Short mmCIF file of C-alpha atoms in Angstrom, two decimals:
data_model
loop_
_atom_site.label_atom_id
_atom_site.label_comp_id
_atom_site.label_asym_id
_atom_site.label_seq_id
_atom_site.Cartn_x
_atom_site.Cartn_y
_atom_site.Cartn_z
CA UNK M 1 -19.03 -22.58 11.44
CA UNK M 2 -16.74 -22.41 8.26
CA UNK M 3 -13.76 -20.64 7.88
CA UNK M 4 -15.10 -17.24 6.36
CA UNK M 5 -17.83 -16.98 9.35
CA UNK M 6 -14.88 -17.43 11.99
CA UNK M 7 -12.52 -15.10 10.55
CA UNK M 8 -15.45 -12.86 9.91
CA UNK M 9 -16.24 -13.22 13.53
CA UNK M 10 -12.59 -12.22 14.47
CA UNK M 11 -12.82 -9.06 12.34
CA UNK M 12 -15.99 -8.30 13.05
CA UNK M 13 -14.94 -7.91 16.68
CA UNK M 14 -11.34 -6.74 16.90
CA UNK M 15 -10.40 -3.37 18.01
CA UNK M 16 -6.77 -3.37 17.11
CA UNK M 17 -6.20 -4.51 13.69
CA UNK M 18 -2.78 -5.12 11.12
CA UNK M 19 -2.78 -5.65 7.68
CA UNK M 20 -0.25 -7.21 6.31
CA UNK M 21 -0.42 -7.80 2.24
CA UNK M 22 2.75 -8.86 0.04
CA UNK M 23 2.84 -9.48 -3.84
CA UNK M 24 0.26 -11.60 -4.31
CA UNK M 25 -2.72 -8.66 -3.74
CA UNK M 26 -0.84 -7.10 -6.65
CA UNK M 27 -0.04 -9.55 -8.53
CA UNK M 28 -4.12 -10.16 -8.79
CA UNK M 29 -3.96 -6.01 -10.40
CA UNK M 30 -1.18 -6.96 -12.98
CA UNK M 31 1.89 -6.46 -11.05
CA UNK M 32 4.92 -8.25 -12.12
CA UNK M 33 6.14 -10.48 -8.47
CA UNK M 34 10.20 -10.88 -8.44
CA UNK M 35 9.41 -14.54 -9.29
CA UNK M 36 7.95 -13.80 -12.45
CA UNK M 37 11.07 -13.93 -15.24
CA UNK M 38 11.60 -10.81 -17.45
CA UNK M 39 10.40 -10.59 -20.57
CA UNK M 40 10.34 -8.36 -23.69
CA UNK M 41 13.92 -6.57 -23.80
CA UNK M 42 14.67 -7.20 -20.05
CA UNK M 43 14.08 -10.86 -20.23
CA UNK M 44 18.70 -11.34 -20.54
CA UNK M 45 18.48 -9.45 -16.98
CA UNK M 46 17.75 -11.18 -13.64
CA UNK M 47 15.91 -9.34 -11.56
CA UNK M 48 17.46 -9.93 -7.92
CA UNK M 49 20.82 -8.74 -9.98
CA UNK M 50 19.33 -5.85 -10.89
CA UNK M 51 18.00 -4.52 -7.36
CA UNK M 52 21.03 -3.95 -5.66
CA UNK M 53 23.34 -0.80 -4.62
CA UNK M 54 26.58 -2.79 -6.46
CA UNK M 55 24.22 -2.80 -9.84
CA UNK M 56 23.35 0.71 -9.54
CA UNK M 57 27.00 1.75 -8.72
CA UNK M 58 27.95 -0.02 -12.05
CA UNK M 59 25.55 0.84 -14.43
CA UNK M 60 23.11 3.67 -13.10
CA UNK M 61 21.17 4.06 -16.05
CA UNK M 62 20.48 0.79 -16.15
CA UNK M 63 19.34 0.17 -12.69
CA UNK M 64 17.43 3.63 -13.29
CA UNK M 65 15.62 2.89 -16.65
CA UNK M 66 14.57 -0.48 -15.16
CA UNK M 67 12.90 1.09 -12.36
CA UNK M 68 11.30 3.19 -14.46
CA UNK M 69 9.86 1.01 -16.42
CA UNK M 70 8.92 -0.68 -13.21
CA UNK M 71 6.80 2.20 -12.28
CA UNK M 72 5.50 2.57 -15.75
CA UNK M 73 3.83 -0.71 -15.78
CA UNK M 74 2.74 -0.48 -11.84
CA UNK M 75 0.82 3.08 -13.54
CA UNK M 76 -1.10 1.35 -15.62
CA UNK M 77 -2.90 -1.13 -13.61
CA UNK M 78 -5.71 -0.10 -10.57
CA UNK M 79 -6.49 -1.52 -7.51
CA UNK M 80 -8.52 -4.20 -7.18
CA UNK M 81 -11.15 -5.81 -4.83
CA UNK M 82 -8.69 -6.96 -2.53
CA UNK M 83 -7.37 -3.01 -2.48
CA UNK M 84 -10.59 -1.79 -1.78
CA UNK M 85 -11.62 -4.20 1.44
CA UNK M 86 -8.29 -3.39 3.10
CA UNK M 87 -9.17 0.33 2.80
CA UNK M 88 -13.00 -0.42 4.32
CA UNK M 89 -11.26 -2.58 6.92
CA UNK M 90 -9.26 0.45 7.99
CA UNK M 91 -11.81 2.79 7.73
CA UNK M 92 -14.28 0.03 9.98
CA UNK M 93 -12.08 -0.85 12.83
CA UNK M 94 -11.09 1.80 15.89
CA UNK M 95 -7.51 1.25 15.27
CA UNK M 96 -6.25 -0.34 11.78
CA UNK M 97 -2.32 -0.35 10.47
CA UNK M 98 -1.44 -1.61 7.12
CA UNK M 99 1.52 -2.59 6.30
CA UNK M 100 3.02 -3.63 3.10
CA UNK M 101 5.60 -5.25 1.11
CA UNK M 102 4.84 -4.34 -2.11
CA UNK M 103 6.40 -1.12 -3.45
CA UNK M 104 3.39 0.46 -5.37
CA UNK M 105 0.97 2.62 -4.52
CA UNK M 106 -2.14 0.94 -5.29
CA UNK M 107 -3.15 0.75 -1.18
CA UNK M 108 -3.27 4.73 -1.70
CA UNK M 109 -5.30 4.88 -4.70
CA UNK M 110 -7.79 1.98 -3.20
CA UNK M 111 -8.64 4.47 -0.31
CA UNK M 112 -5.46 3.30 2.52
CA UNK M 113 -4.21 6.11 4.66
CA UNK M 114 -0.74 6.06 5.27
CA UNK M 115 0.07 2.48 4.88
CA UNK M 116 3.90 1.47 5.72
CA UNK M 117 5.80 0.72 3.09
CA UNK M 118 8.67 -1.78 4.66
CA UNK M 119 10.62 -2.60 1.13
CA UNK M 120 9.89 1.57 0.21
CA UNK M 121 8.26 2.66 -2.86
CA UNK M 122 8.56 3.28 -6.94
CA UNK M 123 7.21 6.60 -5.59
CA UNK M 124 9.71 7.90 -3.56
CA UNK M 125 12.59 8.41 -4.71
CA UNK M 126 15.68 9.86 -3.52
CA UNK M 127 19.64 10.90 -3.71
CA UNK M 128 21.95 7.92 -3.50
CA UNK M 129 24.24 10.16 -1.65
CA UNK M 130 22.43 12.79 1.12
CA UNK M 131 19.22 10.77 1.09
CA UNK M 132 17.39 13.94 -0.14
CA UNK M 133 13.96 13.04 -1.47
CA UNK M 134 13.52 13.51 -5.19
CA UNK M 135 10.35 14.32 -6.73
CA UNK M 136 8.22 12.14 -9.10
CA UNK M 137 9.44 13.06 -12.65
CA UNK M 138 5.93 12.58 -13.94
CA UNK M 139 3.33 9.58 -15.73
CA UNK M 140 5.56 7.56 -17.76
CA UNK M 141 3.53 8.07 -21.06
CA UNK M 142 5.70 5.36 -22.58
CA UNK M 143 7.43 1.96 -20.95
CA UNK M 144 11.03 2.64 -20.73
CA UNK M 145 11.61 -1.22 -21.18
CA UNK M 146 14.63 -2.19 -22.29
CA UNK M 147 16.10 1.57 -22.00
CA UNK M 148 19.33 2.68 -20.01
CA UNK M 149 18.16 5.96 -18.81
CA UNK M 150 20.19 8.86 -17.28
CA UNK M 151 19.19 9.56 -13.39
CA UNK M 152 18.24 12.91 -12.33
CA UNK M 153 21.02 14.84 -10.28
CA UNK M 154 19.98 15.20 -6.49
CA UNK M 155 18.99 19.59 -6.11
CA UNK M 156 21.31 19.44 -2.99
CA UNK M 157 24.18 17.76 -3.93
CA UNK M 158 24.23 16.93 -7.34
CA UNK M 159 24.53 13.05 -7.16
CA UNK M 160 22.52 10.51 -9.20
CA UNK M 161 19.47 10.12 -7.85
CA UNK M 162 18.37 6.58 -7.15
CA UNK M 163 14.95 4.40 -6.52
CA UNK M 164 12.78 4.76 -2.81
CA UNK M 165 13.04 0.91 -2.82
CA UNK M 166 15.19 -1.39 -0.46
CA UNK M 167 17.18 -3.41 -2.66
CA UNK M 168 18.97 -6.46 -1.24
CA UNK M 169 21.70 -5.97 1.34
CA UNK M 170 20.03 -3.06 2.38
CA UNK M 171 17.94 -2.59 5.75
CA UNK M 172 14.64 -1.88 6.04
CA UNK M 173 13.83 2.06 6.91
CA UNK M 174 14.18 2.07 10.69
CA UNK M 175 11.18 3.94 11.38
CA UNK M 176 9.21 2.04 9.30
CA UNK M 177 10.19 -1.27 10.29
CA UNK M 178 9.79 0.03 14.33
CA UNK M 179 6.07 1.23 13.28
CA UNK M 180 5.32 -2.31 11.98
CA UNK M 181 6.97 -4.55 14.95
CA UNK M 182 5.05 -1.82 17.16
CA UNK M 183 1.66 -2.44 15.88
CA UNK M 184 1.53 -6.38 15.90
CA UNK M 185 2.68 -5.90 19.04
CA UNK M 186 -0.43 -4.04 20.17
CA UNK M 187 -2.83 -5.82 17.73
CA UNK M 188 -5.15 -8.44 18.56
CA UNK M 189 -5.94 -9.52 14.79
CA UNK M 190 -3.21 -9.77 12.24
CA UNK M 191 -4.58 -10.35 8.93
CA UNK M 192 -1.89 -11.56 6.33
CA UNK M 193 -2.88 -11.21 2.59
CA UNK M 194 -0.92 -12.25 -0.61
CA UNK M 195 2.48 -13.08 1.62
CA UNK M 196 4.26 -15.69 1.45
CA UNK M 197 5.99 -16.10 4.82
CA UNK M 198 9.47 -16.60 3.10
CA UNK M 199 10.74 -12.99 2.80
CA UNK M 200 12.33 -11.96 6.33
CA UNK M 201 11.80 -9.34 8.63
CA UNK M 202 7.81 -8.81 7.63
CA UNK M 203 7.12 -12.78 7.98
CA UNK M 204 8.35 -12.09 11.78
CA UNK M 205 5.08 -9.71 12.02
CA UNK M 206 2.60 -11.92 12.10
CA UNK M 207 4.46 -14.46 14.57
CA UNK M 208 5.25 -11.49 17.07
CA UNK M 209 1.05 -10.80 17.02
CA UNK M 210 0.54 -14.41 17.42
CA UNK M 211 3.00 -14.89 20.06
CA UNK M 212 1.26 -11.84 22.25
CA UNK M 213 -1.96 -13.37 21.72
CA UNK M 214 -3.56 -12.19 18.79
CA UNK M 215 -5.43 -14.31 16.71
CA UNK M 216 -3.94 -14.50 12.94
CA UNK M 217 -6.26 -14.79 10.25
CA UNK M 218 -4.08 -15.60 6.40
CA UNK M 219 -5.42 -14.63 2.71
CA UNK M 220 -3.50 -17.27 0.20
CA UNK M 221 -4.32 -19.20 -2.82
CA UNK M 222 -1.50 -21.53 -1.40
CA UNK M 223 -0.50 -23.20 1.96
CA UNK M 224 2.50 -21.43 3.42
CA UNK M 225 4.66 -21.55 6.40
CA UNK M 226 2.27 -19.24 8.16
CA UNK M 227 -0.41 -22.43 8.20
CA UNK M 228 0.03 -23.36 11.67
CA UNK M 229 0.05 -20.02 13.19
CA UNK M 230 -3.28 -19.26 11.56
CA UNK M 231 -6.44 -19.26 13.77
CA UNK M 232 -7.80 -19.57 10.17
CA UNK M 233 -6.55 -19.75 6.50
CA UNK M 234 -8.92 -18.86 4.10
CA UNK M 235 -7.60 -20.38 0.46
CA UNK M 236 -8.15 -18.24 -2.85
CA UNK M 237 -7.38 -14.59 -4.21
CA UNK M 238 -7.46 -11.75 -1.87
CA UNK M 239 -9.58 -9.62 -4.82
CA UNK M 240 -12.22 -12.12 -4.34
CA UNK M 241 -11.79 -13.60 -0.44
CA UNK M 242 -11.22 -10.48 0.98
CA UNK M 243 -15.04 -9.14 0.15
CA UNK M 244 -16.34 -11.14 0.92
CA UNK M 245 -14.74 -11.70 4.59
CA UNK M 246 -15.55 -7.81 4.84
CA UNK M 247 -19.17 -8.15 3.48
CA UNK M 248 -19.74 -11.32 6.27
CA UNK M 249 -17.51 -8.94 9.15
CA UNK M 250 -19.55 -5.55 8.93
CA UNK M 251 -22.98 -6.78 7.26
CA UNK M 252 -25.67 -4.56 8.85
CA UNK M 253 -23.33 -1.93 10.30
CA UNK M 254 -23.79 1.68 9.41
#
């Protein structure tokens, strides 16, 4: 049996399913991963520097016009293959929960649900002060790279309004993070896609299935520390593994 027919066996069978994907799905749409260095007028900034509270206290338009150019450039790729199999995988199995790192939306345009967003999301932001959710301000027609741009003022309180992402030194949304550690509990498949086991508390997820006796199946061009947890690790993209592990799961059912 090779490794796509036994993980393809696992799916095909489970009843209680996770999804967990990280940058590299993304990255595979055009998605800039925090290890990629800047370029173009942000190249003299470092990233990790930039995506913290301290930076945005400093220099809010800054921080701001970053993010926005952030979400201009996540706005003008579209989901791809590996996208599209999580949604079928949801939309196959009794009971499906995906859960993501990445702070786009390209799960929701692919077809996903409600899929938990553990660092947050471009898309959602919200006042720095009262936590008041701030709408959208629209398509950003034009990159805003290299601009310092002025924050919208919270409607409630008047405060800068800030990103819906978690930047470092910040936790994870509570009920978010309890919805996650909840469902690998339950599972009895984890699949892990584009992750790469490093980035604490989602790497826990797929040990906490494992450990309650769910079989772990891992999408990754690369080994990671995940390897030996893995009932199987099937090597290459998710855009093009991913298919095809959904094509050999649910061939022949309606």
């Amino acid at each position: 049996m090779t490794d796509l027919n036994e993980a393809a066996a696992l799916l095909g069978r489970a009843k209680r399913v996770v999804v967990l994907t990280g940058a590299g799905i993304s990255a595979e749409s055009g998605v800039p991963t925090f290890r990629d260095a800047l370029t173009g007028l942000w190249e003299r900034f470092d990233a990790q520097a930039l995506a913290t509270p301290e930076a945005f206290r400093a220099d809010p338009d800054l921080v701001w016009g970053w993010y926005e150019w952030r979400r201009s450039v996540v706005q003008r790729v579209r989901p791809n293959d590996g996208h599209r199999a999580v949604a079928t995988i949801e939309a196959r199995v009794p009971h499906c929960t995906v859960i993501t790192q990445n702070v786009d939306d390209l799960h929701e345009q692919a077809g996903s649900a409600a899929p938990v967003h553990l660092h947050g999301s471009l898309f959602a932001p919200r006042c720095s002060v009262c936590a008041e959710p701030a709408p959208v301000t629209g398509p950003a027609d034009e990159p805003a790279e290299g601009r310092r741009l002025r924050p919208p003022a919270c409607v409630r309180c008047g405060a800068p309004v800030r990103p819906g992402v978690v930047w470092f030194g910040e936790a994870l949304p509570a009920v978010g993070l309890q919805s996650a550690v909840q469902a690998a509990a339950d599972c009895d498949l984890a699949l892990t896609v584009g992750t790469s086991g490093l980035v604490h508390p989602a790497a826990e997820l797929p040990l906490v299935a494992a450990r309650l006796g769910a079989a772990v199946i891992q999408v990754n061009p690369q080994p990671t520390p995940l390897d030996p947890v893995c009932a199987v690790n099937l090597r290459g993209p998710a855009a093009e593994q991913l298919p095809a592990l959904v094509e050999a799961a649910f061939a022949g059912g309606g």
